[in-house]
DNA sequence: ATTAGCACTCAGGAGTTAAGAGTGCTAACA
DNA sequence: TGTTAGCACTCTTAACTCCTGAGTGCTAAT
């Protein structure tokens, strides 16, 4: 996001820019020179401030909504604000709530992610989106099939991270229940410890052959289980506080609300946006976003890690007029917590 | 909902009332006499229709939004419409989608409920709420504890209906892992087949004693597992298409949208409304609702059964201007499907 | 370099007007 | 006696005008 030319702003311009943005973030109303001149930390007259504002506008940091309105930060202004005007973030207290939950160790990682999404949205009134951990490191712990009745059973699959996937199914007449058992035994023997993402591969190369030898009418049963084991989408999306964003004054228009909600329903698209995010905290403001649907919003992403590898992404979606300072420190804190939580679950594989 | 006096309407009044309501449901705009007189099935002049409309208004079935507007059905009008003017419902084709899913038997009942909620909302553009099956008949099938590492494990609980509940936890230092195993064994032996809702009771009376005999440092471990087994809320609420309702023209106002969403967040309240619903299809229009929050909406509930017992409730929430005919037949169909689905899962207990 | 002063601009609310849709009533009609 | 045509009347809605207040840009004085 570096421009070729380094723009020099005077000390006073910096302060004024900062105050304007802070004020606008807080009030959502264009800020005028008169109001600014009254602020304690700005001992200049309205006229002086007007001049500075005109300069800042010329430089592209500010905009007017119409000729005689107060100034509003431009996207470039926000960008400068985020890059240079917000101090180092301090780990905020709010995060403690999550810290406790995570330390408890009582919840599965997935639940922690879900809660984090909700808490994050609750704290900010923006919409949070969390991309669940990718399953590179996740391995199969156990497959189990439990008959419920003559004709139905439930299959349960557990990973080393404590993730449980289950599905009920009816047992087709043709399938012999002892065959099923044999099959599950073979699978458990051979698939234990295999990474989830390689499951399908191993299933085809190693297991299929083996089974064909031992089991009558193998094909049918195999297809059946395969559908279950080769689980749907490996990465899950958790969305928190879709309706919290209605609190934001920029959503004062029914059409905006509608289009926001329709956008949030396209989970694939969202997932793609997040997948492309880089490591660390990343702030994307308005048109910096490549996806049209959020070109008038800001997106903040932070990733959490495992042994340096990118594992998942936390994101917060809100109006460009976002409380960047607060949000960034929150996200940093949360990303640390998540990384810790990852560690707790993944450290002792067997 | 019977009024003491039986109101007699002429044949023509009936037709006019019906056409007006149909038209308004369709267009969401007050309907005037001129437009009506042009309809093929109304061979009367605008003036005649005006007279009839005036009568219908006097009787309380119609209202005007202002002195010179067309007529709009009153709540009483809708009530009459629902009670007398919509013919017997035919099982609609749309339901087939669900039928297939259910017959497949591939999904757990809970998933079916979830999908039903979504499909129902999709088909109607209203918001669907489904109260999951109460667990009177549900019994415990198996408890399993699977160690993930030295310090963590996942507990899995399966019911006879194929419902799977799971929770990860860290194993406290003090607890001996073989003790855990013993405990689980005892539980499986004694709790298998016990109805979920009686789990806590049996746990205290029978099991506690037994365990104290066999296991060292029993108290700690026991508390731990109990928290898991005595599961949270026994009845779950599934909401589908919260944002579908934004398609309705009556939600053209940001405040209405906000208050709708805040209402939808109070799940307890919703659950209570649904719990009180009687058997069969029930339509509650506007102020007939006892809960303030939905006094300007209509709620349609239908219940599904098991051996005659009420098991759960399907509901649809939308504007009073609702497509009652379509919705009612959909709900009847769905409630039948759900009843069938219940039967499929519950028939072969062991 | 800063500031006071003043003319100018524009959004938004209040008031006005005109068009259109619909009604109620009366009188004519079958 | 039930139905219809006609007409005056009402009320909403959108467009237009007017006015005020907030805010600006520029110039001249400090």
XYZ file of C-alpha atoms (C1' of nucleotides) in Angstrom:
760
model
C 0.000 0.000 0.000
C 3.048 2.286 -0.366
C 2.715 5.234 -2.673
C 5.782 6.173 -4.606
C 5.859 9.660 -3.199
C 6.187 10.126 0.505
C 3.784 12.798 1.576
C 4.993 15.153 4.264
C 2.412 16.552 6.591
C 3.113 19.204 9.168
C 2.726 18.341 12.808
C -0.426 20.395 12.940
C -1.910 18.743 9.899
C -1.304 15.388 11.470
C -3.109 16.384 14.612
C -5.996 17.893 12.735
C -6.351 14.881 10.484
C -6.322 12.603 13.471
C -8.883 14.620 15.380
C -11.172 14.819 12.387
C -11.063 11.101 11.809
C -11.511 10.307 15.470
C -14.430 12.636 15.617
C -16.072 11.290 12.526
C -15.591 7.702 13.611
C -17.311 8.634 16.817
C -20.155 10.772 15.525
C -20.673 9.611 11.928
C -21.324 13.252 11.024
C -19.148 15.458 8.816
C -16.963 17.625 11.037
C -16.704 21.356 10.522
C -13.993 23.854 11.333
C -15.906 25.673 14.026
C -16.560 22.591 16.104
C -12.925 21.574 15.768
C -11.563 24.912 16.880
C -13.415 24.496 20.144
C -11.609 21.301 21.033
C -9.113 21.668 23.840
C -6.165 20.222 21.987
C -6.638 22.465 18.962
C -5.823 26.056 19.972
C -6.352 27.457 16.501
C -9.124 29.521 15.103
C -11.739 28.108 12.836
C -10.224 29.950 9.907
C -6.809 28.437 10.425
C -8.292 25.025 10.649
C -10.263 25.689 7.513
C -7.061 26.398 5.682
C -5.451 23.242 6.905
C -8.516 21.274 6.029
C -8.450 22.656 2.527
C -4.850 21.492 2.219
C -5.660 18.075 3.589
C -8.482 17.826 1.118
C -6.190 18.783 -1.713
C -3.830 16.044 -0.621
C -6.728 13.609 -0.783
C -7.109 12.756 2.888
C -10.413 14.460 3.341
C -13.576 14.876 1.331
C -16.716 16.901 1.435
C -20.131 15.357 1.030
C -21.217 18.555 -0.714
C -19.680 21.977 -1.288
C -20.604 23.491 2.030
C -20.495 20.509 4.292
C -17.946 19.613 6.912
C -15.159 17.222 6.024
C -15.255 13.469 6.008
C -12.210 11.187 5.838
C -11.519 9.760 2.412
C -10.416 6.167 2.027
C -6.915 7.479 1.591
C -7.405 9.351 4.839
C -8.415 6.216 6.652
C -5.490 4.427 5.131
C -3.072 7.056 6.437
C -4.815 6.997 9.791
C -4.487 3.244 10.082
C -0.875 3.216 8.918
C 0.476 6.159 10.874
C -1.913 7.679 13.321
C -2.953 4.904 15.630
C -0.460 4.014 18.284
C 0.694 0.527 19.218
C -2.195 -1.581 20.379
C -2.484 -2.721 23.938
C -3.988 -6.071 24.669
C -7.476 -5.053 25.666
C -9.318 -6.189 28.726
C -12.344 -7.301 26.802
C -10.443 -10.273 25.517
C -10.167 -11.715 28.996
C -13.604 -13.226 28.649
C -12.388 -15.379 25.819
C -9.115 -16.085 27.503
C -10.977 -17.697 30.369
C -13.113 -19.794 28.093
C -10.126 -21.015 26.183
C -8.035 -21.804 29.246
C -10.866 -23.838 30.680
C -10.178 -26.367 27.994
C -13.716 -27.484 28.353
C -14.721 -26.712 24.810
C -13.859 -28.073 21.484
C -11.862 -25.804 19.259
C -14.813 -25.376 16.990
C -16.954 -24.113 19.805
C -14.260 -21.695 20.806
C -14.205 -20.328 17.311
C -17.953 -19.943 17.332
C -17.941 -18.133 20.648
C -15.102 -15.916 19.572
C -17.065 -14.837 16.544
C -19.991 -13.924 18.720
C -18.019 -12.139 21.392
C -16.052 -10.208 18.829
C -19.193 -8.997 17.164
C -20.784 -8.195 20.477
C -17.838 -6.049 21.508
C -17.695 -4.093 18.305
C -21.177 -4.097 16.804
C -19.689 -5.124 13.507
C -20.115 -8.462 11.837
C -17.441 -11.021 12.506
C -16.476 -13.823 10.220
C -14.113 -16.533 11.238
C -12.630 -19.072 8.926
C -12.242 -22.285 10.856
C -8.921 -24.049 11.081
C -7.802 -25.834 7.984
C -7.284 -29.458 8.601
C -3.718 -29.947 7.470
C -2.709 -31.220 10.843
C -5.943 -32.881 11.735
C -5.816 -36.628 11.685
C -8.383 -39.304 12.108
C -8.758 -40.675 15.587
C -11.583 -43.117 15.251
C -14.468 -44.211 13.126
C -17.365 -45.882 14.784
C -20.633 -47.258 13.593
C -23.352 -47.716 16.100
C -26.534 -49.553 15.080
C -29.676 -47.860 16.287
C -32.145 -50.414 15.064
C -32.374 -53.163 12.474
C -32.400 -50.702 9.676
C -30.552 -47.634 10.875
C -27.236 -46.695 12.340
C -25.180 -43.695 13.193
C -21.604 -43.235 12.063
C -19.294 -41.193 14.216
C -15.925 -39.885 13.175
C -13.537 -38.312 15.671
C -10.386 -36.382 14.910
C -7.338 -35.881 17.082
C -8.506 -32.347 17.740
C -11.688 -33.475 19.349
C -13.823 -32.638 16.396
C -16.751 -34.992 16.049
C -18.626 -35.518 12.828
C -21.633 -37.763 12.711
C -24.303 -38.891 10.366
C -27.263 -41.201 10.581
C -28.188 -43.498 7.796
C -30.466 -46.358 7.014
C -28.799 -49.627 6.317
C -29.736 -50.928 2.884
C -31.222 -54.386 2.894
C -28.383 -55.767 0.862
C -25.697 -54.851 3.292
C -24.789 -57.440 5.803
C -24.279 -55.893 9.186
C -21.264 -58.023 9.954
C -19.726 -56.755 6.747
C -20.188 -53.254 7.978
C -18.402 -54.149 11.142
C -15.523 -55.696 9.293
C -15.262 -52.665 7.136
C -15.144 -50.312 10.040
C -12.486 -52.425 11.661
C -10.321 -52.264 8.612
C -10.808 -48.568 8.356
C -9.909 -47.951 11.936
C -6.811 -50.024 11.610
C -5.588 -48.386 8.462
C -6.902 -44.874 8.674
C -6.061 -43.994 12.246
C -3.611 -41.113 12.247
C -4.139 -40.305 8.609
C -4.661 -36.613 7.953
C -8.258 -35.808 7.175
C -7.426 -34.247 3.868
C -5.653 -37.371 2.704
C -8.467 -39.628 3.751
C -10.010 -39.959 0.355
C -6.709 -40.744 -1.278
C -5.734 -43.446 1.197
C -9.219 -44.814 1.066
C -8.891 -45.441 -2.623
C -5.356 -46.669 -2.825
C -4.934 -48.845 0.236
C -8.257 -49.660 1.723
C -10.330 -50.383 -1.314
C -8.152 -53.310 -2.324
C -8.052 -54.746 1.119
C -11.749 -54.620 1.514
C -12.528 -56.178 -1.774
C -10.720 -59.227 -0.528
C -12.545 -59.625 2.713
C -16.013 -58.422 2.110
C -18.868 -59.684 -0.044
C -20.865 -57.182 -1.958
C -18.235 -54.701 -1.141
C -19.015 -51.937 -3.594
C -22.328 -50.900 -2.165
C -21.201 -50.567 1.401
C -18.072 -48.808 0.438
C -19.793 -46.071 -1.502
C -22.021 -45.579 1.405
C -19.314 -44.963 3.916
C -17.200 -42.996 1.557
C -19.868 -40.391 1.174
C -19.724 -39.864 4.865
C -16.022 -39.933 5.416
C -15.043 -37.696 2.607
C -16.579 -34.883 4.467
C -18.208 -31.929 2.804
C -16.268 -28.720 2.937
C -13.126 -28.954 4.967
C -13.180 -25.329 6.042
C -16.032 -23.846 7.968
C -17.219 -20.313 8.221
C -18.527 -18.865 11.458
C -20.472 -15.660 11.287
C -21.314 -13.650 14.359
C -23.702 -10.760 14.790
C -25.104 -10.432 11.322
C -27.751 -8.165 12.757
C -25.460 -6.251 15.079
C -24.401 -4.217 12.126
C -27.879 -2.754 11.971
C -26.770 -0.600 14.894
C -24.461 1.289 12.572
C -25.967 4.512 11.283
C -24.696 3.860 7.765
C -27.245 1.081 7.526
C -30.153 3.481 7.637
C -31.413 2.446 4.274
C -33.474 -0.625 3.616
C -31.761 -1.358 0.338
C -28.359 -1.325 1.957
C -29.572 -3.720 4.595
C -31.010 -6.036 1.979
C -27.907 -6.102 -0.114
C -25.766 -6.634 2.960
C -27.764 -9.658 3.984
C -27.810 -11.141 0.525
C -24.049 -10.745 0.432
C -23.646 -12.484 3.765
C -25.502 -15.450 2.387
C -22.877 -16.107 -0.231
C -20.614 -17.995 2.098
C -18.332 -19.253 -0.639
C -17.475 -15.790 -1.728
C -16.765 -14.733 1.815
C -14.582 -17.742 2.381
C -12.578 -16.892 -0.709
C -12.023 -13.358 0.432
C -10.704 -14.578 3.735
C -8.578 -17.324 2.275
C -6.610 -14.809 0.294
C -5.728 -12.776 3.333
C -2.101 -12.697 4.323
C -0.529 -13.315 7.654
C -0.780 -10.839 10.457
C -3.315 -8.073 10.718
C -4.551 -6.698 7.466
C -6.869 -3.779 6.978
C -8.680 -3.340 3.703
C -10.627 -0.144 3.297
C -13.515 0.338 0.905
C -12.398 0.102 -2.683
C -9.178 -1.558 -1.679
C -11.339 -4.643 -1.476
C -11.268 -6.639 -4.629
C -14.746 -7.984 -4.230
C -17.438 -5.605 -5.395
C -19.924 -6.553 -2.749
C -17.885 -5.004 0.051
C -16.390 -2.057 -1.750
C -18.104 0.327 0.609
C -17.111 -1.528 3.737
C -13.882 -2.159 5.568
C -12.539 -5.564 6.299
C -10.015 -6.351 8.973
C -8.445 -9.765 8.975
C -6.107 -11.460 11.388
C -4.882 -14.970 11.174
C -4.023 -17.504 13.780
C -1.206 -19.944 13.469
C 0.237 -23.263 14.361
C 3.987 -23.592 14.327
C 4.157 -20.657 11.974
C 1.696 -22.095 9.505
C -1.401 -20.159 8.674
C -4.359 -22.047 10.054
C -7.404 -19.822 9.907
C -8.565 -16.261 9.705
C -10.584 -13.953 11.876
C -12.296 -11.088 10.118
C -14.459 -8.163 10.995
C -16.656 -6.425 8.486
C -18.008 -2.951 9.107
C -18.460 0.454 7.581
C -15.328 2.247 6.432
C -16.014 4.505 9.376
C -14.752 1.862 11.714
C -13.202 2.089 15.131
C -9.909 0.951 13.712
C -7.881 1.451 16.840
C -10.135 -0.539 19.074
C -10.791 -3.184 16.487
C -7.182 -3.758 15.595
C -6.104 -4.270 19.155
C -9.044 -6.583 19.751
C -8.164 -8.629 16.720
C -4.530 -8.853 17.671
C -5.500 -10.053 21.098
C -7.947 -12.558 19.739
C -5.543 -13.880 17.165
C -3.042 -14.504 19.940
C -5.663 -16.279 21.986
C -6.646 -18.427 19.061
C -3.081 -19.320 18.360
C -2.738 -20.362 21.981
C -5.912 -22.356 21.790
C -4.667 -24.107 18.686
C -1.565 -25.015 20.527
C -3.487 -26.460 23.408
C -5.325 -28.842 21.153
C -2.596 -29.819 18.800
C 0.423 -30.231 21.044
C 0.091 -33.870 22.066
C -0.765 -35.809 18.993
C -0.399 -39.493 19.187
C -62.326 -17.539 18.290
C -66.117 -17.808 17.950
C -68.066 -14.626 18.247
C -71.408 -14.935 19.962
C -73.261 -13.606 16.988
C -73.050 -15.426 13.725
C -72.631 -12.928 10.984
C -74.444 -13.611 7.765
C -72.856 -12.371 4.620
C -74.511 -12.496 1.238
C -72.968 -14.635 -1.427
C -71.767 -11.552 -3.213
C -70.222 -10.084 -0.104
C -68.347 -13.290 0.436
C -66.947 -13.198 -3.043
C -66.003 -9.568 -2.807
C -64.348 -10.023 0.558
C -62.394 -12.940 -0.764
C -61.279 -11.144 -3.886
C -60.236 -8.092 -1.909
C -58.177 -10.121 0.505
C -56.614 -12.214 -2.236
C -55.759 -9.090 -4.113
C -54.280 -7.328 -1.136
C -52.262 -10.361 -0.125
C -50.875 -10.373 -3.588
C -50.236 -6.697 -4.146
C -49.828 -5.262 -0.652
C -51.718 -2.198 -1.885
C -55.165 -1.056 -0.758
C -57.698 -2.220 -3.302
C -60.271 0.139 -4.787
C -63.704 -0.435 -6.233
C -62.775 0.451 -9.795
C -59.983 -2.069 -10.045
C -62.247 -4.736 -8.550
C -65.086 -4.126 -10.962
C -62.764 -4.926 -13.814
C -62.034 -8.411 -12.548
C -63.627 -11.148 -14.613
C -65.401 -12.846 -11.749
C -66.997 -9.646 -10.502
C -69.598 -8.503 -13.060
C -70.731 -5.550 -10.982
C -70.119 -1.897 -11.411
C -67.704 0.002 -9.272
C -70.588 1.724 -7.511
C -72.213 -1.530 -6.490
C -68.966 -2.808 -5.188
C -68.467 0.411 -3.287
C -71.745 -0.144 -1.531
C -70.824 -3.670 -0.602
C -67.446 -2.554 0.560
C -69.022 0.049 2.767
C -71.145 -2.685 4.328
C -68.181 -4.977 4.805
C -66.338 -2.148 6.458
C -69.232 -1.503 8.773
C -69.202 -5.167 9.730
C -65.517 -4.819 10.575
C -63.999 -6.975 7.870
C -62.370 -4.159 5.987
C -60.570 -0.962 6.854
C -59.382 2.123 5.110
C -55.907 3.488 5.609
C -57.345 6.968 5.171
C -60.704 8.415 4.150
C -60.236 8.175 0.436
C -58.063 5.133 0.127
C -58.992 1.698 -1.095
C -59.847 -0.989 1.418
C -57.503 -3.206 3.358
C -58.518 -6.336 5.254
C -58.842 -5.881 8.988
C -57.614 -8.556 11.357
C -61.184 -9.645 11.707
C -61.299 -9.855 7.918
C -58.263 -12.091 7.828
C -59.740 -14.198 10.562
C -62.932 -14.726 8.571
C -60.888 -15.406 5.472
C -58.815 -18.030 7.195
C -61.800 -19.679 8.857
C -64.250 -19.699 5.972
C -62.853 -18.543 2.691
C -59.925 -20.775 1.951
C -60.795 -24.174 0.633
C -59.389 -27.473 1.817
C -55.655 -27.602 1.368
C -54.056 -29.909 -1.112
C -50.715 -31.409 -0.310
C -48.473 -29.135 -2.317
C -45.770 -30.245 -4.657
C -43.141 -28.119 -3.008
C -43.078 -30.456 -0.088
C -41.736 -33.248 -2.250
C -38.249 -31.906 -1.823
C -38.447 -32.563 1.872
C -40.203 -35.823 1.413
C -37.256 -37.113 -0.551
C -34.769 -35.963 2.009
C -36.690 -37.595 4.795
C -37.269 -40.859 2.972
C -33.588 -41.111 2.228
C -33.080 -41.729 5.888
C -29.628 -40.409 5.482
C -29.989 -37.607 7.948
C -30.450 -37.325 11.602
C -33.776 -36.021 12.734
C -32.191 -32.821 13.913
C -30.766 -32.164 10.482
C -34.120 -32.804 8.935
C -35.669 -30.247 11.223
C -32.999 -27.742 10.314
C -33.465 -28.295 6.605
C -37.209 -28.121 6.917
C -36.924 -24.756 8.568
C -34.801 -23.505 5.736
C -36.877 -24.934 2.940
C -40.062 -23.665 4.507
C -38.680 -20.172 4.709
C -37.313 -20.376 1.209
C -40.677 -21.384 -0.198
C -42.601 -18.655 1.537
C -40.192 -15.794 2.146
C -41.350 -15.674 5.723
C -39.329 -16.616 8.755
C -39.716 -20.149 9.973
C -39.209 -21.310 13.494
C -39.189 -24.929 14.455
C -39.244 -26.243 17.960
C -37.236 -29.436 18.008
C -38.685 -32.675 19.313
C -39.007 -32.984 23.020
C -37.054 -35.849 24.345
C -39.675 -37.820 26.217
C -39.071 -40.874 24.166
C -35.393 -40.382 23.578
C -33.209 -42.795 25.468
C -29.515 -43.115 25.937
C -27.752 -45.426 23.558
C -24.145 -45.083 24.497
C -21.650 -42.971 26.325
C -18.084 -43.034 25.179
C -14.946 -41.300 26.283
C -12.110 -41.146 23.856
C -8.735 -39.857 25.043
C -7.141 -37.465 22.611
C -3.898 -36.976 24.445
C -2.489 -37.279 27.952
C -4.506 -34.393 29.154
C -7.578 -34.162 26.969
C -10.436 -36.331 25.879
C -13.700 -36.102 24.063
C -16.935 -37.452 25.453
C -19.579 -38.657 23.047
C -23.161 -39.389 23.898
C -25.487 -41.087 21.462
C -29.243 -41.443 21.752
C -31.517 -44.017 20.225
C -32.661 -41.420 17.728
C -29.205 -40.973 16.312
C -28.614 -37.712 18.044
C -24.989 -37.209 18.944
C -23.807 -34.827 21.606
C -20.129 -34.333 22.236
C -17.818 -32.266 24.310
C -14.103 -31.995 24.694
C -12.488 -31.526 28.033
C -9.105 -31.542 29.675
C -8.516 -34.292 32.143
C -7.621 -32.869 35.552
C -4.340 -34.129 36.945
C -6.043 -35.779 39.857
C -8.230 -38.019 37.828
C -6.903 -41.396 37.073
C -7.627 -42.371 33.519
C -8.495 -45.919 34.395
C -11.019 -44.544 36.855
C -12.592 -42.655 34.052
C -12.844 -45.812 32.068
C -14.449 -47.685 34.932
C -16.900 -44.908 35.380
C -17.913 -44.892 31.776
C -18.368 -48.622 31.877
C -20.678 -48.383 34.803
C -22.623 -45.653 33.177
C -23.050 -47.539 29.966
C -24.217 -50.558 31.811
C -26.722 -48.770 33.931
C -27.850 -45.858 31.813
C -28.391 -47.550 28.506
C -32.044 -47.244 27.554
C -32.782 -44.638 30.190
C -34.781 -41.695 28.856
C -32.657 -38.623 28.488
C -34.841 -36.542 30.702
C -34.507 -39.034 33.543
C -30.759 -39.235 33.210
C -30.008 -36.858 36.007
C -32.355 -38.610 38.399
C -30.984 -42.065 37.752
C -27.491 -40.730 37.878
C -28.015 -39.556 41.401
C -30.005 -42.419 42.813
C -28.455 -45.503 41.318
C -25.130 -44.703 39.826
C -23.650 -42.429 42.408
C -23.707 -45.099 45.068
C -22.274 -47.719 42.827
C -19.443 -45.578 41.754
C -18.471 -44.503 45.168
C -17.766 -48.146 45.898
C -15.539 -48.826 42.972
C -13.719 -45.650 42.288
C -11.138 -43.659 44.185
C -11.479 -39.949 44.288
C -14.892 -40.369 42.877
C -16.433 -36.974 43.522
C -14.253 -34.954 41.189
C -14.685 -37.130 38.184
C -18.349 -37.499 38.741
C -19.065 -33.791 38.757
C -17.127 -33.504 35.626
C -19.115 -35.984 33.678
C -22.393 -34.934 35.113
C -22.027 -31.474 33.677
C -21.754 -33.044 30.309
C -24.470 -35.615 30.527
C -27.119 -33.437 32.019
C -27.329 -31.631 28.797
C -28.214 -27.974 28.449
C -31.654 -27.172 27.155
C -33.631 -30.178 26.123
C -35.596 -28.365 23.421
C -33.941 -26.655 20.553
C -35.104 -23.867 18.335
C -34.343 -23.788 14.644
C -34.810 -20.549 12.790
C -34.779 -20.359 9.035
C -34.589 -17.353 6.777
C -34.395 -14.553 9.269
C -33.439 -12.285 6.418
C -35.924 -13.657 3.910
C -38.550 -11.569 5.557
C -36.762 -8.486 4.296
C -38.338 -9.304 0.952
C -41.741 -8.386 2.350
C -42.767 -4.843 1.512
C -44.032 -4.212 5.033
C -40.433 -4.267 6.172
C -39.616 -1.107 4.323
C -38.656 0.734 7.434
C -35.326 0.439 9.164
C -36.853 0.611 12.622
C -39.191 -2.240 11.879
C -36.290 -4.310 10.671
C -34.288 -3.546 13.772
C -37.076 -4.413 16.139
C -37.797 -7.580 14.230
C -34.226 -8.747 14.544
C -33.976 -7.876 18.207
C -37.130 -9.879 18.772
C -35.739 -12.860 16.926
C -32.793 -12.864 19.245
C -34.942 -13.558 22.273
C -35.076 -17.269 21.683
C -36.604 -18.056 25.058
C -39.586 -15.902 24.384
C -40.086 -17.473 20.987
C -39.824 -20.929 22.440
C -42.501 -20.068 24.978
C -44.859 -18.810 22.328
C -44.478 -22.023 20.413
C -44.740 -24.264 23.428
C -48.179 -22.927 24.164
C -49.504 -23.735 20.738
C -52.148 -26.378 20.550
C -52.321 -29.393 18.350
C -53.093 -29.115 14.676
C -52.768 -26.012 12.598
C -53.270 -22.770 14.417
C -53.348 -19.327 12.908
C -52.848 -16.301 15.103
C -53.367 -12.964 13.462
C -51.890 -9.698 14.679
C -53.333 -8.703 18.019
C -54.610 -12.186 18.637
C -51.039 -12.875 19.630
C -50.503 -12.544 23.314
C -46.926 -11.471 23.012
C -46.515 -7.783 22.286
C -43.498 -8.206 20.070
C -45.458 -9.897 17.310
C -48.754 -8.084 17.595
C -48.393 -6.772 14.082
C -47.426 -10.102 12.586
C -49.181 -13.361 11.980
C -48.012 -16.648 13.334
C -48.969 -20.021 11.959
C -48.113 -23.058 13.971
C -48.424 -26.733 13.240
C -47.291 -29.539 15.417
C -45.906 -32.929 14.666
C -46.648 -35.980 16.664
C -45.603 -39.359 17.844
C -48.311 -41.833 18.731
C -50.686 -38.944 19.259
C -48.377 -37.111 21.619
C -47.324 -33.611 20.775
C -43.631 -33.662 20.024
C -42.654 -30.374 18.465
C -43.942 -27.366 16.647
C -43.349 -25.785 13.263
C -44.114 -22.109 12.975
C -44.035 -19.440 10.356
C -43.885 -15.773 11.166
C -44.812 -13.143 8.634
C -46.827 -10.006 8.100
C -50.576 -10.215 8.747
C -50.820 -9.912 4.983
C -49.733 -13.477 4.601
C -50.406 -16.005 1.895
C -52.538 -17.986 4.287
C -53.804 -20.492 1.765
C -50.412 -21.467 0.485
C -48.807 -21.377 3.888
C -51.429 -23.471 5.600
C -51.256 -26.234 3.052
C -47.481 -26.173 3.177
C -47.500 -26.434 6.926
C -50.004 -29.267 6.913
C -47.854 -31.123 4.458
C -44.717 -30.486 6.404
C -46.266 -31.469 9.695
C -47.284 -34.778 8.126
C -43.797 -35.297 6.802
C -42.293 -34.562 10.165
C -44.656 -36.926 11.873
C -43.594 -39.594 9.395
C -39.966 -38.792 9.974
C -40.427 -39.061 13.702
C -41.955 -42.447 13.187
C -39.037 -43.595 11.112
C -36.599 -42.817 13.857
C -38.530 -43.876 16.862
C -40.178 -47.089 15.770
C -37.481 -49.651 16.556
C -36.243 -48.885 19.991
C -34.280 -51.527 21.691
C 1.416 33.068 9.977
C -3.001 33.768 11.987
C -7.533 35.410 12.390
C -11.899 38.070 11.777
C -15.373 39.052 8.631
C -18.361 38.398 4.931
C -20.444 36.570 0.833
C -21.697 32.290 -0.937
C -23.377 27.327 -1.129
C -26.090 23.610 -0.046
C -28.980 20.115 2.659
C -33.024 19.583 4.829
C -37.388 20.946 6.748
C -41.795 23.488 6.174
C -45.283 25.003 3.309
C -47.794 24.928 -1.242
C -49.696 23.098 -5.227
C -51.423 19.768 -8.652
C -52.549 15.208 -10.072
C -54.559 10.889 -9.256
C -56.963 7.438 -6.959
C -60.725 6.491 -4.415
C -64.881 7.381 -1.814
C -69.942 8.614 -0.606
C -74.021 10.185 -2.056
C -77.778 11.210 -5.171
C -80.475 10.500 -8.931
C -81.580 7.830 -12.868
C -82.394 3.297 -14.653
C -84.030 -1.716 -15.386
C -85.849 -2.764 -5.398
C -81.379 -3.556 -6.709
C -77.931 -1.540 -9.830
C -75.392 1.989 -12.016
C -73.664 6.566 -13.706
C -72.126 10.890 -12.323
C -70.168 14.226 -9.525
C -68.315 16.601 -5.619
C -65.212 15.734 -2.140
C -61.064 13.798 0.416
C -56.595 12.515 1.004
C -51.897 10.876 -0.461
C -47.981 11.593 -2.989
C -44.648 13.888 -5.561
C -42.770 18.067 -7.176
C -41.666 22.695 -6.371
C -40.426 26.773 -3.610
C -38.766 29.106 0.314
C -36.038 29.588 4.334
C -32.729 28.627 7.786
C -28.403 27.000 9.627
C -24.079 25.026 9.155
C -20.170 25.349 6.823
C -16.956 26.952 3.384
C -13.482 30.068 0.673
C -11.523 34.235 0.172
C -9.827 38.775 1.476
C -8.072 42.033 4.390
C -6.455 43.239 8.827
C -3.571 41.906 12.729
